[in-house]
PDB file as gemmi writes it, atoms N, CA and C in Angstrom:
CRYST1    1.000    1.000    1.000  90.00  90.00  90.00 P 1                      
ATOM      1  N   UNK A   1       0.849  -1.188   0.000  1.00  0.00           N  
ATOM      2  CA  UNK A   1       0.000   0.000   0.000  1.00  0.00           C  
ATOM      3  C   UNK A   1       0.885   1.240   0.000  1.00  0.00           C  
ATOM      4  N   UNK A   2       0.502   2.202  -0.803  1.00  0.00           N  
ATOM      5  CA  UNK A   2       1.247   3.453  -0.864  1.00  0.00           C  
ATOM      6  C   UNK A   2       0.890   4.330   0.320  1.00  0.00           C  
ATOM      7  N   UNK A   3       1.891   5.084   0.794  1.00  0.00           N  
ATOM      8  CA  UNK A   3       1.613   6.068   1.836  1.00  0.00           C  
ATOM      9  C   UNK A   3       0.819   7.214   1.231  1.00  0.00           C  
ATOM     10  N   UNK A   4      -0.205   7.641   1.940  1.00  0.00           N  
ATOM     11  CA  UNK A   4      -0.971   8.793   1.498  1.00  0.00           C  
ATOM     12  C   UNK A   4      -0.302  10.023   2.078  1.00  0.00           C  
ATOM     13  N   UNK A   5       0.037  10.954   1.230  1.00  0.00           N  
ATOM     14  CA  UNK A   5       0.698  12.173   1.669  1.00  0.00           C  
ATOM     15  C   UNK A   5      -0.300  13.314   1.558  1.00  0.00           C  
ATOM     16  N   UNK A   6      -0.507  14.003   2.656  1.00  0.00           N  
ATOM     17  CA  UNK A   6      -1.398  15.147   2.687  1.00  0.00           C  
ATOM     18  C   UNK A   6      -0.546  16.405   2.677  1.00  0.00           C  
ATOM     19  N   UNK A   7      -0.888  17.335   1.836  1.00  0.00           N  
ATOM     20  CA  UNK A   7      -0.172  18.600   1.805  1.00  0.00           C  
ATOM     21  C   UNK A   7      -1.044  19.673   2.454  1.00  0.00           C  
ATOM     22  N   UNK A   8      -0.424  20.529   3.198  1.00  0.00           N  
ATOM     23  CA  UNK A   8      -1.140  21.602   3.874  1.00  0.00           C  
ATOM     24  C   UNK A   8      -0.272  22.838   3.875  1.00  0.00           C  
ATOM     25  N   UNK A   9      -0.910  23.974   3.957  1.00  0.00           N  
ATOM     26  CA  UNK A   9      -0.178  25.227   4.083  1.00  0.00           C  
ATOM     27  C   UNK A   9      -0.495  25.814   5.445  1.00  0.00           C  
ATOM     28  N   UNK A  10       0.527  26.337   6.098  1.00  0.00           N  
ATOM     29  CA  UNK A  10       0.270  27.079   7.324  1.00  0.00           C  
ATOM     30  C   UNK A  10       0.021  28.528   6.919  1.00  0.00           C  
ATOM     31  N   UNK A  11      -0.787  29.212   7.707  1.00  0.00           N  
ATOM     32  CA  UNK A  11      -1.171  30.573   7.376  1.00  0.00           C  
ATOM     33  C   UNK A  11      -0.811  31.508   8.520  1.00  0.00           C  
ATOM     34  N   UNK A  12      -0.401  32.713   8.176  1.00  0.00           N  
ATOM     35  CA  UNK A  12      -0.120  33.719   9.198  1.00  0.00           C  
ATOM     36  C   UNK A  12      -1.413  34.242   9.820  1.00  0.00           C  
ATOM     37  N   UNK A  13      -2.533  34.082   9.137  1.00  0.00           N  
ATOM     38  CA  UNK A  13      -3.798  34.662   9.575  1.00  0.00           C  
ATOM     39  C   UNK A  13      -4.772  33.660  10.179  1.00  0.00           C  
ATOM     40  N   UNK A  14      -4.365  32.406  10.285  1.00  0.00           N  
ATOM     41  CA  UNK A  14      -5.253  31.367  10.805  1.00  0.00           C  
ATOM     42  C   UNK A  14      -4.515  30.550  11.858  1.00  0.00           C  
ATOM     43  N   UNK A  15      -5.264  29.852  12.731  1.00  0.00           N  
ATOM     44  CA  UNK A  15      -4.600  28.981  13.709  1.00  0.00           C  
ATOM     45  C   UNK A  15      -3.776  27.902  13.017  1.00  0.00           C  
ATOM     46  N   UNK A  16      -2.758  27.450  13.707  1.00  0.00           N  
ATOM     47  CA  UNK A  16      -1.886  26.390  13.202  1.00  0.00           C  
ATOM     48  C   UNK A  16      -2.638  25.062  13.197  1.00  0.00           C  
ATOM     49  N   UNK A  17      -2.228  24.164  12.329  1.00  0.00           N  
ATOM     50  CA  UNK A  17      -2.751  22.803  12.362  1.00  0.00           C  
ATOM     51  C   UNK A  17      -2.421  22.173  13.708  1.00  0.00           C  
ATOM     52  N   UNK A  18      -3.192  21.201  14.129  1.00  0.00           N  
ATOM     53  CA  UNK A  18      -2.925  20.491  15.373  1.00  0.00           C  
ATOM     54  C   UNK A  18      -1.577  19.791  15.293  1.00  0.00           C  
ATOM     55  N   UNK A  19      -0.781  19.934  16.345  1.00  0.00           N  
ATOM     56  CA  UNK A  19       0.499  19.229  16.413  1.00  0.00           C  
ATOM     57  C   UNK A  19       0.193  17.829  16.930  1.00  0.00           C  
ATOM     58  N   UNK A  20       0.409  16.838  16.092  1.00  0.00           N  
ATOM     59  CA  UNK A  20       0.082  15.468  16.447  1.00  0.00           C  
ATOM     60  C   UNK A  20       1.347  14.678  16.748  1.00  0.00           C  
ATOM     61  N   UNK A  21       1.139  13.499  17.324  1.00  0.00           N  
ATOM     62  CA  UNK A  21       2.275  12.651  17.684  1.00  0.00           C  
ATOM     63  C   UNK A  21       3.116  12.300  16.458  1.00  0.00           C  
ATOM     64  N   UNK A  22       2.461  11.990  15.378  1.00  0.00           N  
ATOM     65  CA  UNK A  22       3.173  11.718  14.128  1.00  0.00           C  
ATOM     66  C   UNK A  22       2.849  12.848  13.168  1.00  0.00           C  
ATOM     67  N   UNK A  23       3.670  13.025  12.174  1.00  0.00           N  
ATOM     68  CA  UNK A  23       3.485  14.121  11.237  1.00  0.00           C  
ATOM     69  C   UNK A  23       2.838  13.615   9.960  1.00  0.00           C  
ATOM     70  N   UNK A  24       1.496  13.656   9.874  1.00  0.00           N  
ATOM     71  CA  UNK A  24       0.847  13.207   8.645  1.00  0.00           C  
ATOM     72  C   UNK A  24       0.877  14.272   7.551  1.00  0.00           C  
ATOM     73  N   UNK A  25       1.235  15.491   7.936  1.00  0.00           N  
ATOM     74  CA  UNK A  25       1.205  16.606   7.000  1.00  0.00           C  
ATOM     75  C   UNK A  25       2.575  16.868   6.415  1.00  0.00           C  
ATOM     76  N   UNK A  26       2.604  17.166   5.164  1.00  0.00           N  
ATOM     77  CA  UNK A  26       3.798  17.682   4.517  1.00  0.00           C  
ATOM     78  C   UNK A  26       3.506  19.167   4.326  1.00  0.00           C  
ATOM     79  N   UNK A  27       3.997  19.967   5.240  1.00  0.00           N  
ATOM     80  CA  UNK A  27       3.683  21.394   5.207  1.00  0.00           C  
ATOM     81  C   UNK A  27       4.391  22.032   4.015  1.00  0.00           C  
ATOM     82  N   UNK A  28       3.613  22.635   3.139  1.00  0.00           N  
ATOM     83  CA  UNK A  28       4.177  23.255   1.948  1.00  0.00           C  
ATOM     84  C   UNK A  28       4.630  24.658   2.308  1.00  0.00           C  
ATOM     85  N   UNK A  29       5.781  25.107   1.974  1.00  0.00           N  
ATOM     86  CA  UNK A  29       6.785  24.438   1.157  1.00  0.00           C  
ATOM     87  C   UNK A  29       7.793  23.635   1.971  1.00  0.00           C  
ATOM     88  N   UNK A  30       7.623  23.536   3.316  1.00  0.00           N  
ATOM     89  CA  UNK A  30       8.588  22.789   4.132  1.00  0.00           C  
ATOM     90  C   UNK A  30       7.916  22.355   5.426  1.00  0.00           C  
ATOM     91  N   UNK A  31       8.591  21.463   6.159  1.00  0.00           N  
ATOM     92  CA  UNK A  31       8.109  21.034   7.474  1.00  0.00           C  
ATOM     93  C   UNK A  31       8.442  22.090   8.521  1.00  0.00           C  
ATOM     94  N   UNK A  32       7.716  22.066   9.632  1.00  0.00           N  
ATOM     95  CA  UNK A  32       8.102  22.880  10.774  1.00  0.00           C  
ATOM     96  C   UNK A  32       9.362  22.301  11.387  1.00  0.00           C  
ATOM     97  N   UNK A  33      10.204  23.141  11.949  1.00  0.00           N  
ATOM     98  CA  UNK A  33      11.363  22.662  12.699  1.00  0.00           C  
ATOM     99  C   UNK A  33      10.924  22.362  14.132  1.00  0.00           C  
ATOM    100  N   UNK A  34      11.760  21.646  14.868  1.00  0.00           N  
ATOM    101  CA  UNK A  34      11.459  21.362  16.272  1.00  0.00           C  
ATOM    102  C   UNK A  34      11.350  22.668  17.064  1.00  0.00           C  
ATOM    103  N   UNK A  35      12.224  23.626  16.803  1.00  0.00           N  
ATOM    104  CA  UNK A  35      12.143  24.924  17.501  1.00  0.00           C  
ATOM    105  C   UNK A  35      10.824  25.630  17.206  1.00  0.00           C  
ATOM    106  N   UNK A  36      10.347  25.560  15.970  1.00  0.00           N  
ATOM    107  CA  UNK A  36       9.061  26.172  15.631  1.00  0.00           C  
ATOM    108  C   UNK A  36       7.913  25.450  16.336  1.00  0.00           C  
ATOM    109  N   UNK A  37       7.982  24.125  16.385  1.00  0.00           N  
ATOM    110  CA  UNK A  37       6.943  23.365  17.084  1.00  0.00           C  
ATOM    111  C   UNK A  37       6.928  23.694  18.567  1.00  0.00           C  
ATOM    112  N   UNK A  38       8.121  23.844  19.160  1.00  0.00           N  
ATOM    113  CA  UNK A  38       8.193  24.211  20.589  1.00  0.00           C  
ATOM    114  C   UNK A  38       7.502  25.545  20.828  1.00  0.00           C  
ATOM    115  N   UNK A  39       7.746  26.522  19.969  1.00  0.00           N  
ATOM    116  CA  UNK A  39       7.111  27.835  20.118  1.00  0.00           C  
ATOM    117  C   UNK A  39       5.595  27.734  19.951  1.00  0.00           C  
ATOM    118  N   UNK A  40       5.143  26.991  18.943  1.00  0.00           N  
ATOM    119  CA  UNK A  40       3.710  26.821  18.727  1.00  0.00           C  
ATOM    120  C   UNK A  40       3.040  26.158  19.926  1.00  0.00           C  
ATOM    121  N   UNK A  41       3.767  25.252  20.585  1.00  0.00           N  
ATOM    122  CA  UNK A  41       3.223  24.520  21.727  1.00  0.00           C  
ATOM    123  C   UNK A  41       3.488  25.223  23.056  1.00  0.00           C  
ATOM    124  N   UNK A  42       4.018  26.429  23.032  1.00  0.00           N  
ATOM    125  CA  UNK A  42       4.275  27.296  24.193  1.00  0.00           C  
ATOM    126  C   UNK A  42       5.373  26.794  25.124  1.00  0.00           C  
ATOM    127  N   UNK A  43       6.280  25.957  24.630  1.00  0.00           N  
ATOM    128  CA  UNK A  43       7.437  25.563  25.427  1.00  0.00           C  
ATOM    129  C   UNK A  43       8.460  26.703  25.416  1.00  0.00           C  
ATOM    130  N   UNK A  44       9.141  26.946  26.546  1.00  0.00           N  
ATOM    131  CA  UNK A  44      10.164  27.998  26.566  1.00  0.00           C  
ATOM    132  C   UNK A  44      11.323  27.658  25.625  1.00  0.00           C  
ATOM    133  N   UNK A  45      11.981  28.696  25.117  1.00  0.00           N  
ATOM    134  CA  UNK A  45      13.091  28.498  24.181  1.00  0.00           C  
ATOM    135  C   UNK A  45      14.179  27.596  24.754  1.00  0.00           C  
ATOM    136  N   UNK A  46      14.429  27.709  26.068  1.00  0.00           N  
ATOM    137  CA  UNK A  46      15.524  26.947  26.664  1.00  0.00           C  
ATOM    138  C   UNK A  46      15.159  25.483  26.946  1.00  0.00           C  
ATOM    139  N   UNK A  47      13.886  25.113  26.777  1.00  0.00           N  
ATOM    140  CA  UNK A  47      13.466  23.734  27.023  1.00  0.00           C  
ATOM    141  C   UNK A  47      14.055  22.846  25.943  1.00  0.00           C  
ATOM    142  N   UNK A  48      14.667  21.741  26.337  1.00  0.00           N  
ATOM    143  CA  UNK A  48      15.331  20.834  25.398  1.00  0.00           C  
ATOM    144  C   UNK A  48      14.611  19.495  25.341  1.00  0.00           C  
ATOM    145  N   UNK A  49      14.322  19.045  24.148  1.00  0.00           N  
ATOM    146  CA  UNK A  49      13.828  17.691  23.925  1.00  0.00           C  
ATOM    147  C   UNK A  49      15.006  16.850  23.452  1.00  0.00           C  
ATOM    148  N   UNK A  50      15.030  15.582  23.834  1.00  0.00           N  
ATOM    149  CA  UNK A  50      16.114  14.698  23.420  1.00  0.00           C  
ATOM    150  C   UNK A  50      15.592  13.693  22.403  1.00  0.00           C  
ATOM    151  N   UNK A  51      16.508  13.029  21.730  1.00  0.00           N  
ATOM    152  CA  UNK A  51      16.147  11.986  20.783  1.00  0.00           C  
ATOM    153  C   UNK A  51      16.178  12.482  19.353  1.00  0.00           C  
ATOM    154  N   UNK A  52      15.763  11.607  18.462  1.00  0.00           N  
ATOM    155  CA  UNK A  52      15.732  11.934  17.034  1.00  0.00           C  
ATOM    156  C   UNK A  52      14.638  12.975  16.781  1.00  0.00           C  
ATOM    157  N   UNK A  53      14.618  13.523  15.590  1.00  0.00           N  
ATOM    158  CA  UNK A  53      13.588  14.492  15.230  1.00  0.00           C  
ATOM    159  C   UNK A  53      12.200  13.859  15.384  1.00  0.00           C  
ATOM    160  N   UNK A  54      12.047  12.611  14.955  1.00  0.00           N  
ATOM    161  CA  UNK A  54      10.757  11.925  15.076  1.00  0.00           C  
ATOM    162  C   UNK A  54      10.352  11.759  16.538  1.00  0.00           C  
ATOM    163  N   UNK A  55      11.324  11.414  17.413  1.00  0.00           N  
ATOM    164  CA  UNK A  55      11.026  11.264  18.841  1.00  0.00           C  
ATOM    165  C   UNK A  55      10.669  12.606  19.467  1.00  0.00           C  
ATOM    166  N   UNK A  56      11.381  13.653  19.092  1.00  0.00           N  
ATOM    167  CA  UNK A  56      11.078  14.981  19.627  1.00  0.00           C  
ATOM    168  C   UNK A  56       9.686  15.431  19.170  1.00  0.00           C  
ATOM    169  N   UNK A  57       9.375  15.215  17.882  1.00  0.00           N  
ATOM    170  CA  UNK A  57       8.059  15.568  17.348  1.00  0.00           C  
ATOM    171  C   UNK A  57       6.973  14.827  18.133  1.00  0.00           C  
ATOM    172  N   UNK A  58       7.209  13.542  18.397  1.00  0.00           N  
ATOM    173  CA  UNK A  58       6.256  12.725  19.138  1.00  0.00           C  
ATOM    174  C   UNK A  58       6.054  13.263  20.556  1.00  0.00           C  
ATOM    175  N   UNK A  59       7.131  13.656  21.211  1.00  0.00           N  
ATOM    176  CA  UNK A  59       7.033  14.191  22.575  1.00  0.00           C  
ATOM    177  C   UNK A  59       6.233  15.491  22.595  1.00  0.00           C  
ATOM    178  N   UNK A  60       6.462  16.351  21.611  1.00  0.00           N  
ATOM    179  CA  UNK A  60       5.710  17.606  21.548  1.00  0.00           C  
ATOM    180  C   UNK A  60       4.239  17.316  21.248  1.00  0.00           C  
ATOM    181  N   UNK A  61       3.985  16.400  20.333  1.00  0.00           N  
ATOM    182  CA  UNK A  61       2.611  16.046  19.986  1.00  0.00           C  
ATOM    183  C   UNK A  61       1.846  15.392  21.124  1.00  0.00           C  
ATOM    184  N   UNK A  62       2.537  14.668  21.985  1.00  0.00           N  
ATOM    185  CA  UNK A  62       1.891  14.003  23.124  1.00  0.00           C  
ATOM    186  C   UNK A  62       1.750  14.906  24.343  1.00  0.00           C  
ATOM    187  N   UNK A  63       2.466  16.016  24.360  1.00  0.00           N  
ATOM    188  CA  UNK A  63       2.523  16.865  25.547  1.00  0.00           C  
ATOM    189  C   UNK A  63       1.249  17.696  25.727  1.00  0.00           C  
ATOM    190  N   UNK A  64       0.967  18.001  26.983  1.00  0.00           N  
ATOM    191  CA  UNK A  64      -0.016  19.039  27.282  1.00  0.00           C  
ATOM    192  C   UNK A  64       0.764  20.345  27.252  1.00  0.00           C  
ATOM    193  N   UNK A  65       0.318  21.281  26.452  1.00  0.00           N  
ATOM    194  CA  UNK A  65       1.055  22.527  26.280  1.00  0.00           C  
ATOM    195  C   UNK A  65       1.167  23.265  27.605  1.00  0.00           C  
ATOM    196  N   UNK A  66       2.366  23.803  27.922  1.00  0.00           N  
ATOM    197  CA  UNK A  66       2.566  24.481  29.209  1.00  0.00           C  
ATOM    198  C   UNK A  66       1.553  25.585  29.486  1.00  0.00           C  
ATOM    199  N   UNK A  67       1.238  26.431  28.513  1.00  0.00           N  
ATOM    200  CA  UNK A  67       0.269  27.504  28.759  1.00  0.00           C  
ATOM    201  C   UNK A  67      -1.126  26.945  29.025  1.00  0.00           C  
ATOM    202  N   UNK A  68      -1.464  25.855  28.365  1.00  0.00           N  
ATOM    203  CA  UNK A  68      -2.756  25.220  28.592  1.00  0.00           C  
ATOM    204  C   UNK A  68      -2.804  24.618  29.993  1.00  0.00           C  
ATOM    205  N   UNK A  69      -1.733  23.941  30.413  1.00  0.00           N  
ATOM    206  CA  UNK A  69      -1.703  23.342  31.741  1.00  0.00           C  
ATOM    207  C   UNK A  69      -1.749  24.416  32.825  1.00  0.00           C  
ATOM    208  N   UNK A  70      -1.082  25.540  32.587  1.00  0.00           N  
ATOM    209  CA  UNK A  70      -1.113  26.640  33.564  1.00  0.00           C  
ATOM    210  C   UNK A  70      -2.539  27.150  33.739  1.00  0.00           C  
ATOM    211  N   UNK A  71      -3.260  27.310  32.640  1.00  0.00           N  
ATOM    212  CA  UNK A  71      -4.647  27.780  32.713  1.00  0.00           C  
ATOM    213  C   UNK A  71      -5.528  26.782  33.462  1.00  0.00           C  
ATOM    214  N   UNK A  72      -5.329  25.495  33.214  1.00  0.00           N  
ATOM    215  CA  UNK A  72      -6.107  24.460  33.909  1.00  0.00           C  
ATOM    216  C   UNK A  72      -5.790  24.480  35.402  1.00  0.00           C  
ATOM    217  N   UNK A  73      -4.500  24.539  35.740  1.00  0.00           N  
ATOM    218  CA  UNK A  73      -4.089  24.543  37.152  1.00  0.00           C  
ATOM    219  C   UNK A  73      -4.605  25.787  37.876  1.00  0.00           C  
ATOM    220  N   UNK A  74      -4.548  26.939  37.205  1.00  0.00           N  
ATOM    221  CA  UNK A  74      -5.053  28.177  37.815  1.00  0.00           C  
ATOM    222  C   UNK A  74      -6.541  28.068  38.089  1.00  0.00           C  
ATOM    223  N   UNK A  75      -7.286  27.518  37.147  1.00  0.00           N  
ATOM    224  CA  UNK A  75      -8.724  27.361  37.340  1.00  0.00           C  
ATOM    225  C   UNK A  75      -9.028  26.402  38.497  1.00  0.00           C  
ATOM    226  N   UNK A  76      -8.357  25.261  38.515  1.00  0.00           N  
ATOM    227  CA  UNK A  76      -8.595  24.294  39.601  1.00  0.00           C  
ATOM    228  C   UNK A  76      -8.232  24.900  40.945  1.00  0.00           C  
ATOM    229  N   UNK A  77      -7.115  25.618  40.996  1.00  0.00           N  
ATOM    230  CA  UNK A  77      -6.687  26.266  42.228  1.00  0.00           C  
ATOM    231  C   UNK A  77      -7.725  27.281  42.703  1.00  0.00           C  
ATOM    232  N   UNK A  78      -8.333  28.006  41.772  1.00  0.00           N  
ATOM    233  CA  UNK A  78      -9.325  29.007  42.155  1.00  0.00           C  
ATOM    234  C   UNK A  78     -10.581  28.367  42.772  1.00  0.00           C  
ATOM    235  N   UNK A  79     -10.842  27.116  42.453  1.00  0.00           N  
ATOM    236  CA  UNK A  79     -11.996  26.424  43.020  1.00  0.00           C  
ATOM    237  C   UNK A  79     -11.812  26.122  44.502  1.00  0.00           C  
ATOM    238  N   UNK A  80     -10.565  26.103  44.951  1.00  0.00           N  
ATOM    239  CA  UNK A  80     -10.269  25.778  46.343  1.00  0.00           C  
ATOM    240  C   UNK A  80      -9.947  27.001  47.190  1.00  0.00           C  
ATOM    241  N   UNK A  81     -10.047  28.186  46.622  1.00  0.00           N  
ATOM    242  CA  UNK A  81      -9.756  29.407  47.366  1.00  0.00           C  
ATOM    243  C   UNK A  81     -10.931  29.709  48.303  1.00  0.00           C  
ATOM    244  N   UNK A  82     -10.625  30.166  49.511  1.00  0.00           N  
ATOM    245  CA  UNK A  82     -11.740  30.529  50.413  1.00  0.00           C  
ATOM    246  C   UNK A  82     -12.518  31.733  49.860  1.00  0.00           C  
ATOM    247  N   UNK A  83     -13.765  31.708  50.110  1.00  0.00           N  
ATOM    248  CA  UNK A  83     -14.649  32.779  49.597  1.00  0.00           C  
ATOM    249  C   UNK A  83     -14.643  33.974  50.528  1.00  0.00           C  
TER     250      UNK A  83                                                      
END                                                                             
């Protein structure tokens, strides 16, 4: 069976495609770099992922984004604050 290749364009004016564990998209005209994926996923610049590019992509795709987790934690914490 042939691999199905999906082509997509990222846009400056629209939200980014979902960062998934595997990369089914061939972003035209090029793939995102790991540094670009880290920024899109709100990881700090100094945060380092280890492993091959595929392993790093997988880790970013599986991660809960730091800014998203902060918002969830802040909300949960606010539920326990005394009134």
